[in-house]
Structure formats: structure tokens, C-alpha cells
């Protein structure tokens, strides 16, 4: 089978038109002379252009073009192929994609073919941004700043070090302890630096860092550099592999660490709005291995998150197959309240859209209210798309978008070309002109003036709480039974106060006390207005003499150097530092669980009082226990509200009636006294967020860091796997790969590996945070003579299938009905023993027993990760039977050869009285078809029907090949 179709005349060559005196060509869809085109939502017009341009009669056919044109009738029915302009990878989910390609080269070479043929056909950018951990922060408490040893249990580093001999500390920056000579206060390194308190006065003072091995203060104030150096040392093998990929594969661009978060880099550097290639201009579009790829839709660039397996197929020239989506028109009306931040608008829209039930649909914004939103506002809203389960949230390009690009170093020539092309194909619009409004599947109207400041939590992002009601809401959470919001704290224990010592001073913790306050990368840091609001609030707070309690773990992880640049230029960065919000580095940190343990005294106080301690972060993920095991209540908030709650030291506060604190003269200071005005923020934004900021970022990206430049990598066509490596391993996906496609193998007498309930997320299936010391993955790493400090995280070890298989279903929050309590355990049914999930699966594998999973509703919701499919596959899972699935996860399961089976409406494991201890059989016919009903039989004599969730014929083909990767590999044989 050829990788690409035979070359022939393009069936739509008659649509080709020109710009710039014939220098640039494009497919002018206006020449279709079809009245349906003007009625199409603009996001569907982008799809149509891609289908027309890539129509080759092989992957993309003329009937696909007609289906898109007939969108009004074909939505939710027809399947169409979409070939995006580029692929976006981040390192956590990108590394398995690149490891698979490297392994595919091995497989192709073993069959006597040229391995150099295996290259991405679609331009691919890989951003290394998810490996940052907070090893250093500004606080005089040694335990608070101890680096995360990889335990994930809040145990202090000093305790971890006393558990036995460890390997010698790596030698870097001139001393054994890893800190510049003369920086560590341990006597063997140098004299200790003078201590400095946090927020202790008007003068901005530097507080000490900590040597990560001696746990002593470090006088060097370059927190960011220290975290970056630790990142490069910790991830040396992965970074060497990434650098090899950038040299060995064509069409791969690697953005090195410490440049910025993937979404931020995509917005500021990689986006093109329009692409020009081989003399043709066409809309920029992207699919990425991160669910928040949708952020780019705020700039009128169509993009969404896909699984790693699908992204690999796109990289190799295969289109993404999708059902023509319904497009919900979100009409914005009214005016934004001056005190309402962009994040309030985001959360307000998120709540409306989640309640509207738009899972799997496109959302396209229109209405006069859109013009009030800046480009950063729009990208912030688009970034929250996964939270209301839409596929994309699209903002068509208008004058506001062009103005944004004019300020971000787009040349005037490119701007003119962009505008001419977009207007020629009607992809440019004026939101004030209602005559340009297309037809939508349905319309939802949101009044912007009705949106008030809110936070979301304490456990789910959809549970939105008005700031004005926060005190009462938290009290109700204490009262309510344990559930999506409740903690069920008895009345007699709700007033508990637990004293503890920190830095030689006594403090008290209560229910609602804040212990984590994080302004982190991603959702909010793309928006200068909210970050500047937070900075100006910090400035006014310091000037008023307010402080943040020193035991609160504060951090600031900007989305990119651009954010640090404008915070510094505006003069607010030192005030962030004064309150303890130090820049700890660039990349995902607290949001994905990469944070150091809390001070031991704080953890002990929380446990002693069984307190509901709180965290507040300006991110987009806050599942219970994700930030820290002992922090049960976590809230999403805008950056200025993170600062406000940090100043208050608690979440149970009424900002209107209660002061944040007092001045040195005893005067009460309320939030309204220090909240910056909208005009002040806008003026600061205009003065600081200018084209020079973007120019500086581009120069930093193109230059790279010295540490990255000094990394050595192999110079070979195939990767020389190091069998001792615990980071990079060749996976077994291509074992026994032959040229012929084997017939489908039915599932006979399978045992249930896990019996799960509703809302099983990708965090439950494949954790991204620290590796717990008692886990199966930890046992494997210890067998390789690694200490807990060297475990790193699951995300960092995604290139090692042995770690990731053992990490599958390793979440401490996994609730398996076989066990009855949270934890990564399951029942080995033949023996009746309770084992780690991996150990049970390994026993079944040795006995030759296939496995299935039983689940409830919304199985696989959450972030896009290919290991949520690869992991179960390598555990031996052949099928998942659930009441409903996250659509993206269905594609991932099919892409590795696991069959997703859905109970018929009204059926469930409970209604069918399944105990999960039966053995299950499913006959798979040779002629499978999309949405075919299959019969499941149990060893107890029961039988029931399920629907095989193959959406398209291509899904069936991929499954019959044993997954997407094996299908693509066979195209080279």
C-alpha cells in the first residue's frame, strides 16, 4: 500500500485564483458559486477549504467536499477527513509520539526498508515545557522549599533522605551539592547568607533559596536559573532524545526548555493565521497532543487536541477523521462590568456552555459583544474549551485580531496579504454587522453585563462560586455530605484551630486556611490584563503594608518570558516577589502536580486537625488531591484573586465586609481599596505589551539557552537505544508486525481488571504527577537502583513504556468497586487477592487471560493523553464496556486496538446485575462495521448487547490493523 496516493489532476483546479499579481495562488471557494457557502459558520469554511485543497480521491474525496458544503443537512452524520497545516506536540505527550516514530524506524529497517523514509509529512513543532518542577522558591523555610522527591505523599525531604543510602548527588555548577560554590549555607559549602522575611516591610528584599541536597538557604537570587538547571539535569536523557529527533527527522522543530508553555509559544511564535507553501496560501490550522490546543481558536486559527496516536498519523500524512460537527453560535451581548476580569468572563461563559450540553460540538462566537474582547481575552476563553467539552471555541478574525498581530511583529506586507486573502474567501468579518452572521445549529445568548467575579471549586471547575458568596459557600461545603462539593465536617469540629511553629513564630490553621497560592502558566498568563491587574494589586498591597503569611506556598510560573518581560517592564514584578510570588520558571508546574511538599509543620497541623486546607490557583485543572494530597479544597481563580486570597490567608472571607489586613498604623485595608481600576490596567497594558516584547521572545526562542546548546545527542538514522535507560525505551507496539492484516480475534473468557464508576478521568487512568514511593512504577525504578529523588514524574517518563504501564490506573483517587475505597488497587479474581493494578494484570498475562474494564458514564474525560489508551493495551485490556465515553478517548482506544463498547441506552452494569467477577466473551465478526451491535456473554449465562463505537470505516480499518501505528507502519512495507 502506498503512503501517498498517485498524482493526478486536482479535481478543483478550476477554483484556483491568485493574489499579488499572480505570485500567490489559493483555492477561491467563492468560485463554487454555491449559496450554501455564505451560510456556513466560518469554522466550517476553514474545514471546507482544507477538504477542497487536499482532495486527492484517496484520503479525501469529492463527496467529502459535497458533505461539508451540505453541512446543514450532514452535521452529526457525515464523516469527513481534515488535514491540518501543522502538528503541535508538548514533551509529556509528545515524547511517546517521537519514541513511537523512532521505534517505527527500527521496524521498517528490520523488514529491509529504508528507515529514513519514516518522517513527519506534516510540519511538527515539539515544545519542551512540561518537565519543570518547583525545586526552588523564595521562603526562609527549608522544608517548604525542599524539592519534590517524587514521593507524592507530602513527606519531608529530610525524612526521605534518612531512609537509606542514596546515589551521589550530580555535579553541576561547581559543587557537589549542585549549588554555585559559596551559595549553600552548609558549612562544607560556605557561610550562610543573611535571612530575609517575606513581606516584612516596604523595602524589597531577597529571600534565600535552598540547596536541594543539604536543604540549606542559598543566597543566589536567580530562582529561575536554578529551577532551569535542575530541569535540564533531571531530564538529560529525554532532552538528548529530543535533540536527536530535531536532527534525525525532517519536518520536526524542537523548542527547547525554559522558553514557554506550549499554548503560549503556539500563540506568540508558531501561529501564522495563514500559511504560504509551494506558492499557495491557505488558513493556518493545527492539531496538538494537548487538549488546550484550542487556545489558538481565539485568534481565528482552527485547532483542537487529539491523542498522540492520531497526531502521529497526521504527522505521517494521514488526515484526522471527524464527524461533521454541530456548530453552536454563542452570541455575546451587553457590556463588561469594569470590575469583572477576563477570567470572570471565561468562567461565566464556561458555566453557560457546560449547562448547554455541547459536548463534541464546535462553538463559534458572534454578536456585537465580541468586539469588546481583546485578542488575549478571546484566547483565554478558547483555552477553557475542554472544560465545557466542546471540540473548539472559534473566534473569526476581525480588526481586533489584525490589530493584535500588528503589535506582535507581523510585517505590514504579511498583514496586507492576510487581510486580502481572508476577505477574498469570506473568512474575515465585522461582529457589528449582523448581516454577516452565518446560520448555526443553535444559538446561545450570553449577556456580558450579568457576569460577576467568581471562582470555581472546591473540586470541579464547573462548580462556580460568586466571590461575594464565597464565605457562605465554603461553610456549606463543610456541612454537606462528601460529594462533588461537600466535605462533611461535623459542627463541633468546624471551629478547630491548630497552632504550629514556622520560622520560629506561631501560626494557626483552620478549615479554609490557604496553604497554596499559585499563579501558573497556561489559561490566564496569556492575558496581559489579568496578570497586570494581579501585579498592580500586589504593588498596592505592599504599599499599604500588607503581607502574605510565610508558610503559604506561593509561586509564579509565567506562560513565557514575554509575561516576565511585561511584568518587569511595568514595574510590578518586585512587588510580586515581596509577597512571595517568585518566578519559578517557565512551563506547567502546580497545575500538573509538579510542586514541592508543604512545610512539615503545616502538613502535621492539617492532619492533626483533619482540616480542609485550601489551594487557589489561576490555572485550568484542580481535581481533588492533584495539587497536594493533604489539600482537599482547591479553587480556580483569576490571578488578582489568587493574590487577594493569599493576602487574606483564607477562602472563607467576605471581601466587601472584611478587611484583608491592617496597615502599620492599624488602619483596615479592604480589597476595594487596592483593586486597580480598569483604566489603570489598560493604560499599563498599552505601555508594556508592545511589539518589542514579542521580538524579545522570538530572539530568545531562536537563540536557545547555553545549557540546551551544550547537550550532546547521537548522530544516526535509527536511535541507539540505551537498555539501561529509565527514560527512553523502545516500545513493543511493532512486535510481530507483518505485511498482512490478521483477522479480528474475538475476546474469550476475559476477566474484569477494574470495575469503575462514573467520571473516570484521564488523571485516574494515567497520572501525570509524582511517582509515589509505594507504587508499582516506584518498585520498577528502585530495581534500576534509582532513589526516590530520582523518580521524577510520570509525565517526564512517558518515553518509558515499562514505567507508564505500571503507572496506568496508579491514581490515589481511583475508586475501584472491587475495593470500595480510593487507591490504585484491584482484585485478582482467581486468587481473591488485592494487588496493585499492574501486578494483577501481570498475573493474568502470565496465565494467558484477556482483560476488560467495566465503567459507568463519561469514561476517559479530561486531558488528551495517549497513555490512557496505550497503558491499558499493554496491561492486556482488550475492551472497555462503559455507559458513555469521552469522544476523544474513544479514538484513542481504537487507535491502539482496544474496542470501546457502550451499553445500550438504559443498560448499565448495575441494571444488568453484573458483579464484575464473571468471565466475559465478545465475538468479533470479520466484517465489522461502524456502530455495529455486538453480543456480550458471561460465564453466568447472561448475555446483553453493546454498541462498538467505531465511528467511521477508517476506525474499523485501524482496529483491524491492530491500531493506528501498525496501520501506518505497514504503509512502508
GROMACS .gro file of C-alpha atoms in nm, residues 238-560:
model
  323
  238UNK     CA    1   1.483   1.296   2.740
  239UNK     CA    2   1.644   1.616   2.617
  240UNK     CA    3   1.916   1.423   2.436
  241UNK     CA    4   1.643   1.224   2.263
  242UNK     CA    5   1.453   1.539   2.167
  243UNK     CA    6   1.769   1.688   2.023
  244UNK     CA    7   1.829   1.368   1.823
  245UNK     CA    8   1.473   1.396   1.688
  246UNK     CA    9   1.535   1.753   1.572
  247UNK     CA   10   1.836   1.634   1.374
  248UNK     CA   11   1.727   1.289   1.256
  249UNK     CA   12   1.371   1.364   1.142
  250UNK     CA   13   1.277   1.606   0.870
  251UNK     CA   14   0.995   1.850   0.938
  252UNK     CA   15   1.049   1.848   1.317
  253UNK     CA   16   1.117   2.168   1.509
  254UNK     CA   17   1.204   2.134   1.880
  255UNK     CA   18   1.152   2.438   2.105
  256UNK     CA   19   1.394   2.389   2.400
  257UNK     CA   20   1.307   2.412   2.769
  258UNK     CA   21   1.254   2.739   2.956
  259UNK     CA   22   1.111   2.928   2.659
  260UNK     CA   23   0.744   2.898   2.745
  261UNK     CA   24   0.434   2.682   2.786
  262UNK     CA   25   0.314   2.507   2.473
  263UNK     CA   26  -0.005   2.713   2.438
  264UNK     CA   27   0.185   3.036   2.492
  265UNK     CA   28   0.454   2.951   2.236
  266UNK     CA   29   0.185   2.846   1.991
  267UNK     CA   30   0.017   3.185   2.029
  268UNK     CA   31   0.324   3.406   2.029
  269UNK     CA   32   0.560   3.235   1.791
  270UNK     CA   33   0.423   2.941   1.592
  271UNK     CA   34   0.084   3.070   1.477
  272UNK     CA   35   0.066   3.205   1.123
  273UNK     CA   36  -0.306   3.279   1.068
  274UNK     CA   37  -0.238   3.194   0.706
  275UNK     CA   38   0.025   2.957   0.568
  276UNK     CA   39   0.214   3.001   0.244
  277UNK     CA   40   0.367   2.685   0.098
  278UNK     CA   41   0.469   2.596  -0.258
  279UNK     CA   42   0.317   2.920  -0.381
  280UNK     CA   43  -0.025   2.854  -0.221
  281UNK     CA   44  -0.184   3.046   0.065
  282UNK     CA   45  -0.434   2.879   0.295
  283UNK     CA   46  -0.564   2.910   0.653
  284UNK     CA   47  -0.336   2.806   0.937
  285UNK     CA   48  -0.475   2.513   1.135
  286UNK     CA   49  -0.334   2.274   1.391
  287UNK     CA   50  -0.396   1.961   1.593
  288UNK     CA   51  -0.198   1.908   1.911
  289UNK     CA   52  -0.134   1.645   2.175
  290UNK     CA   53  -0.274   1.869   2.444
  291UNK     CA   54  -0.643   1.933   2.499
  292UNK     CA   55  -0.576   2.305   2.541
  293UNK     CA   56  -0.454   2.338   2.183
  294UNK     CA   57  -0.797   2.500   2.145
  295UNK     CA   58  -0.648   2.824   2.281
  296UNK     CA   59  -0.538   2.909   1.926
  297UNK     CA   60  -0.902   2.938   1.815
  298UNK     CA   61  -0.913   3.274   1.990
  299UNK     CA   62  -0.701   3.411   1.704
  300UNK     CA   63  -0.922   3.264   1.432
  301UNK     CA   64  -0.694   2.962   1.380
  302UNK     CA   65  -0.879   2.632   1.381
  303UNK     CA   66  -0.722   2.378   1.614
  304UNK     CA   67  -0.801   2.117   1.877
  305UNK     CA   68  -0.642   1.845   2.084
  306UNK     CA   69  -0.607   1.488   1.963
  307UNK     CA   70  -0.446   1.177   2.104
  308UNK     CA   71  -0.081   1.105   2.046
  309UNK     CA   72  -0.167   0.819   1.813
  310UNK     CA   73  -0.384   1.039   1.594
  311UNK     CA   74  -0.119   1.312   1.592
  312UNK     CA   75   0.137   1.058   1.474
  313UNK     CA   76  -0.091   0.963   1.186
  314UNK     CA   77  -0.129   1.330   1.088
  315UNK     CA   78   0.248   1.371   1.110
  316UNK     CA   79   0.278   1.084   0.862
  317UNK     CA   80   0.030   1.230   0.615
  318UNK     CA   81  -0.298   1.079   0.733
  319UNK     CA   82  -0.596   1.311   0.785
  320UNK     CA   83  -0.794   1.335   1.105
  321UNK     CA   84  -1.138   1.185   1.063
  322UNK     CA   85  -1.422   1.368   1.232
  323UNK     CA   86  -1.797   1.372   1.223
  324UNK     CA   87  -1.919   1.699   1.077
  325UNK     CA   88  -1.989   1.885   1.400
  326UNK     CA   89  -2.287   2.080   1.508
  327UNK     CA   90  -2.183   2.445   1.545
  328UNK     CA   91  -2.332   2.633   1.836
  329UNK     CA   92  -2.341   3.007   1.781
  330UNK     CA   93  -2.255   3.186   2.106
  331UNK     CA   94  -2.395   3.539   2.080
  332UNK     CA   95  -2.235   3.790   2.316
  333UNK     CA   96  -2.437   4.098   2.408
  334UNK     CA   97  -2.415   4.367   2.675
  335UNK     CA   98  -2.116   4.548   2.826
  336UNK     CA   99  -1.847   4.411   3.059
  337UNK     CA  100  -1.853   4.545   3.416
  338UNK     CA  101  -1.531   4.741   3.490
  339UNK     CA  102  -1.454   4.518   3.793
  340UNK     CA  103  -1.502   4.197   3.600
  341UNK     CA  104  -1.180   4.039   3.476
  342UNK     CA  105  -1.136   3.831   3.165
  343UNK     CA  106  -1.124   3.522   3.385
  344UNK     CA  107  -1.468   3.606   3.522
  345UNK     CA  108  -1.591   3.625   3.164
  346UNK     CA  109  -1.421   3.291   3.090
  347UNK     CA  110  -1.578   3.116   3.387
  348UNK     CA  111  -1.916   3.272   3.316
  349UNK     CA  112  -1.914   3.153   2.958
  350UNK     CA  113  -1.778   2.814   3.069
  351UNK     CA  114  -2.071   2.764   3.304
  352UNK     CA  115  -2.327   2.865   3.040
  353UNK     CA  116  -2.181   2.636   2.777
  354UNK     CA  117  -2.137   2.342   3.012
  355UNK     CA  118  -2.502   2.368   3.112
  356UNK     CA  119  -2.597   2.383   2.745
  357UNK     CA  120  -2.470   2.029   2.683
  358UNK     CA  121  -2.241   2.093   2.388
  359UNK     CA  122  -2.002   1.801   2.421
  360UNK     CA  123  -1.829   1.726   2.091
  361UNK     CA  124  -1.965   2.037   1.917
  362UNK     CA  125  -1.797   2.342   1.770
  363UNK     CA  126  -1.869   2.676   1.936
  364UNK     CA  127  -1.841   2.992   1.725
  365UNK     CA  128  -1.873   3.337   1.878
  366UNK     CA  129  -2.064   3.624   1.721
  367UNK     CA  130  -2.256   3.934   1.824
  368UNK     CA  131  -2.156   4.293   1.900
  369UNK     CA  132  -2.023   4.193   2.242
  370UNK     CA  133  -1.731   4.008   2.085
  371UNK     CA  134  -1.574   4.338   1.979
  372UNK     CA  135  -1.523   4.428   2.347
  373UNK     CA  136  -1.292   4.131   2.392
  374UNK     CA  137  -0.925   4.178   2.315
  375UNK     CA  138  -0.729   3.903   2.140
  376UNK     CA  139  -0.588   3.782   2.475
  377UNK     CA  140  -0.943   3.775   2.614
  378UNK     CA  141  -1.053   3.554   2.327
  379UNK     CA  142  -0.762   3.312   2.359
  380UNK     CA  143  -0.832   3.280   2.731
  381UNK     CA  144  -1.194   3.188   2.659
  382UNK     CA  145  -1.091   2.947   2.383
  383UNK     CA  146  -0.840   2.780   2.613
  384UNK     CA  147  -1.115   2.674   2.854
  385UNK     CA  148  -1.289   2.482   2.576
  386UNK     CA  149  -1.212   2.137   2.727
  387UNK     CA  150  -1.384   2.242   3.049
  388UNK     CA  151  -1.722   2.252   2.874
  389UNK     CA  152  -1.633   1.961   2.645
  390UNK     CA  153  -1.666   2.142   2.313
  391UNK     CA  154  -1.425   2.048   2.036
  392UNK     CA  155  -1.334   2.411   1.957
  393UNK     CA  156  -1.436   2.763   2.056
  394UNK     CA  157  -1.377   2.968   1.744
  395UNK     CA  158  -1.346   3.347   1.716
  396UNK     CA  159  -1.345   3.451   1.348
  397UNK     CA  160  -1.079   3.706   1.255
  398UNK     CA  161  -1.172   4.073   1.267
  399UNK     CA  162  -0.999   4.411   1.305
  400UNK     CA  163  -0.920   4.339   1.672
  401UNK     CA  164  -0.728   4.029   1.566
  402UNK     CA  165  -0.538   4.221   1.298
  403UNK     CA  166  -0.451   4.492   1.549
  404UNK     CA  167  -0.313   4.225   1.780
  405UNK     CA  168  -0.088   4.087   1.508
  406UNK     CA  169   0.021   4.437   1.413
  407UNK     CA  170   0.160   4.465   1.767
  408UNK     CA  171   0.328   4.125   1.759
  409UNK     CA  172   0.584   4.174   1.484
  410UNK     CA  173   0.381   4.070   1.182
  411UNK     CA  174   0.514   4.270   0.891
  412UNK     CA  175   0.284   4.512   0.713
  413UNK     CA  176   0.327   4.310   0.396
  414UNK     CA  177   0.208   3.993   0.563
  415UNK     CA  178  -0.082   4.174   0.728
  416UNK     CA  179  -0.198   4.307   0.393
  417UNK     CA  180  -0.167   3.965   0.229
  418UNK     CA  181  -0.351   3.805   0.521
  419UNK     CA  182  -0.637   4.054   0.508
  420UNK     CA  183  -0.669   4.032   0.129
  421UNK     CA  184  -0.685   3.654   0.134
  422UNK     CA  185  -0.925   3.626   0.428
  423UNK     CA  186  -1.166   3.878   0.274
  424UNK     CA  187  -1.146   3.703  -0.065
  425UNK     CA  188  -1.266   3.375   0.086
  426UNK     CA  189  -1.500   3.536   0.343
  427UNK     CA  190  -1.306   3.429   0.650
  428UNK     CA  191  -1.290   3.787   0.781
  429UNK     CA  192  -1.587   3.953   0.947
  430UNK     CA  193  -1.727   4.251   1.134
  431UNK     CA  194  -1.909   4.149   1.452
  432UNK     CA  195  -2.120   4.467   1.450
  433UNK     CA  196  -2.268   4.376   1.111
  434UNK     CA  197  -2.547   4.126   1.178
  435UNK     CA  198  -2.592   4.068   0.805
  436UNK     CA  199  -2.265   3.870   0.810
  437UNK     CA  200  -2.395   3.628   1.073
  438UNK     CA  201  -2.399   3.273   0.936
  439UNK     CA  202  -2.652   3.004   1.023
  440UNK     CA  203  -2.580   2.788   1.326
  441UNK     CA  204  -2.713   2.460   1.462
  442UNK     CA  205  -2.840   2.654   1.762
  443UNK     CA  206  -2.773   2.990   1.927
  444UNK     CA  207  -2.690   3.059   2.293
  445UNK     CA  208  -2.703   3.422   2.407
  446UNK     CA  209  -2.484   3.542   2.694
  447UNK     CA  210  -2.522   3.888   2.849
  448UNK     CA  211  -2.173   4.005   2.947
  449UNK     CA  212  -2.309   4.266   3.187
  450UNK     CA  213  -2.458   3.988   3.403
  451UNK     CA  214  -2.119   3.828   3.473
  452UNK     CA  215  -1.976   3.890   3.822
  453UNK     CA  216  -1.635   3.796   3.971
  454UNK     CA  217  -1.625   3.424   4.053
  455UNK     CA  218  -1.400   3.133   4.144
  456UNK     CA  219  -1.453   2.764   4.067
  457UNK     CA  220  -1.428   2.479   4.312
  458UNK     CA  221  -1.360   2.329   4.553
  459UNK     CA  222  -1.331   2.010   4.347
  460UNK     CA  223  -1.461   2.075   3.994
  461UNK     CA  224  -1.417   2.360   3.751
  462UNK     CA  225  -1.789   2.365   3.667
  463UNK     CA  226  -1.884   2.447   4.026
  464UNK     CA  227  -1.870   2.825   4.003
  465UNK     CA  228  -1.898   3.041   4.313
  466UNK     CA  229  -1.950   3.418   4.318
  467UNK     CA  230  -1.675   3.583   4.520
  468UNK     CA  231  -1.941   3.769   4.714
  469UNK     CA  232  -2.086   3.431   4.824
  470UNK     CA  233  -1.756   3.253   4.887
  471UNK     CA  234  -1.775   3.260   5.267
  472UNK     CA  235  -2.122   3.110   5.281
  473UNK     CA  236  -2.045   2.858   5.007
  474UNK     CA  237  -1.736   2.723   5.181
  475UNK     CA  238  -1.935   2.686   5.502
  476UNK     CA  239  -2.196   2.486   5.313
  477UNK     CA  240  -1.917   2.266   5.172
  478UNK     CA  241  -1.810   2.184   5.526
  479UNK     CA  242  -2.170   2.096   5.616
  480UNK     CA  243  -2.258   1.890   5.309
  481UNK     CA  244  -2.202   1.517   5.276
  482UNK     CA  245  -1.890   1.407   5.092
  483UNK     CA  246  -1.950   1.452   4.722
  484UNK     CA  247  -1.872   1.685   4.436
  485UNK     CA  248  -1.856   1.979   4.679
  486UNK     CA  249  -1.909   1.857   5.033
  487UNK     CA  250  -1.655   1.750   5.298
  488UNK     CA  251  -1.897   1.656   5.581
  489UNK     CA  252  -1.716   1.812   5.876
  490UNK     CA  253  -1.914   1.780   6.198
  491UNK     CA  254  -2.032   2.103   6.360
  492UNK     CA  255  -1.821   2.051   6.672
  493UNK     CA  256  -1.504   2.027   6.462
  494UNK     CA  257  -1.568   2.319   6.226
  495UNK     CA  258  -1.415   2.577   6.460
  496UNK     CA  259  -1.094   2.381   6.513
  497UNK     CA  260  -0.774   2.588   6.537
  498UNK     CA  261  -0.441   2.407   6.520
  499UNK     CA  262  -0.132   2.602   6.627
  500UNK     CA  263   0.209   2.530   6.476
  501UNK     CA  264   0.554   2.684   6.460
  502UNK     CA  265   0.704   2.811   6.138
  503UNK     CA  266   1.025   3.010   6.118
  504UNK     CA  267   1.026   3.048   6.493
  505UNK     CA  268   0.679   3.205   6.501
  506UNK     CA  269   0.344   3.056   6.595
  507UNK     CA  270   0.058   3.047   6.346
  508UNK     CA  271  -0.282   2.879   6.346
  509UNK     CA  272  -0.461   2.682   6.078
  510UNK     CA  273  -0.835   2.634   6.048
  511UNK     CA  274  -1.079   2.494   5.798
  512UNK     CA  275  -1.047   2.714   5.490
  513UNK     CA  276  -0.690   2.823   5.563
  514UNK     CA  277  -0.490   2.883   5.248
  515UNK     CA  278  -0.167   2.686   5.209
  516UNK     CA  279  -0.109   2.703   4.830
  517UNK     CA  280  -0.144   3.014   4.614
  518UNK     CA  281  -0.017   2.969   4.260
  519UNK     CA  282  -0.023   3.199   3.961
  520UNK     CA  283   0.072   2.944   3.697
  521UNK     CA  284   0.120   2.911   3.324
  522UNK     CA  285  -0.147   2.837   3.063
  523UNK     CA  286  -0.500   2.976   3.078
  524UNK     CA  287  -0.453   3.312   3.248
  525UNK     CA  288  -0.098   3.409   3.173
  526UNK     CA  289  -0.179   3.453   2.805
  527UNK     CA  290  -0.386   3.754   2.904
  528UNK     CA  291  -0.179   4.059   2.996
  529UNK     CA  292  -0.473   4.242   3.153
  530UNK     CA  293  -0.533   3.990   3.430
  531UNK     CA  294  -0.163   3.944   3.502
  532UNK     CA  295  -0.111   4.319   3.517
  533UNK     CA  296  -0.418   4.351   3.740
  534UNK     CA  297  -0.259   4.099   3.976
  535UNK     CA  298   0.074   4.282   3.964
  536UNK     CA  299  -0.082   4.622   4.030
  537UNK     CA  300  -0.282   4.470   4.315
  538UNK     CA  301   0.041   4.331   4.462
  539UNK     CA  302   0.202   4.672   4.429
  540UNK     CA  303  -0.082   4.847   4.607
  541UNK     CA  304  -0.088   4.576   4.876
  542UNK     CA  305   0.283   4.619   4.952
  543UNK     CA  306   0.246   4.996   4.955
  544UNK     CA  307  -0.038   4.954   5.207
  545UNK     CA  308   0.185   4.739   5.425
  546UNK     CA  309   0.002   4.408   5.370
  547UNK     CA  310   0.188   4.076   5.384
  548UNK     CA  311   0.133   3.711   5.292
  549UNK     CA  312   0.189   3.456   5.567
  550UNK     CA  313   0.526   3.288   5.503
  551UNK     CA  314   0.404   2.928   5.530
  552UNK     CA  315   0.175   2.967   5.227
  553UNK     CA  316   0.339   2.808   4.923
  554UNK     CA  317   0.330   3.091   4.672
  555UNK     CA  318   0.466   3.068   4.318
  556UNK     CA  319   0.454   3.244   3.985
  557UNK     CA  320   0.509   3.031   3.674
  558UNK     CA  321   0.453   3.259   3.373
  559UNK     CA  322   0.349   3.113   3.041
  560UNK     CA  323   0.659   3.253   2.874
   0.00000   0.00000   0.00000
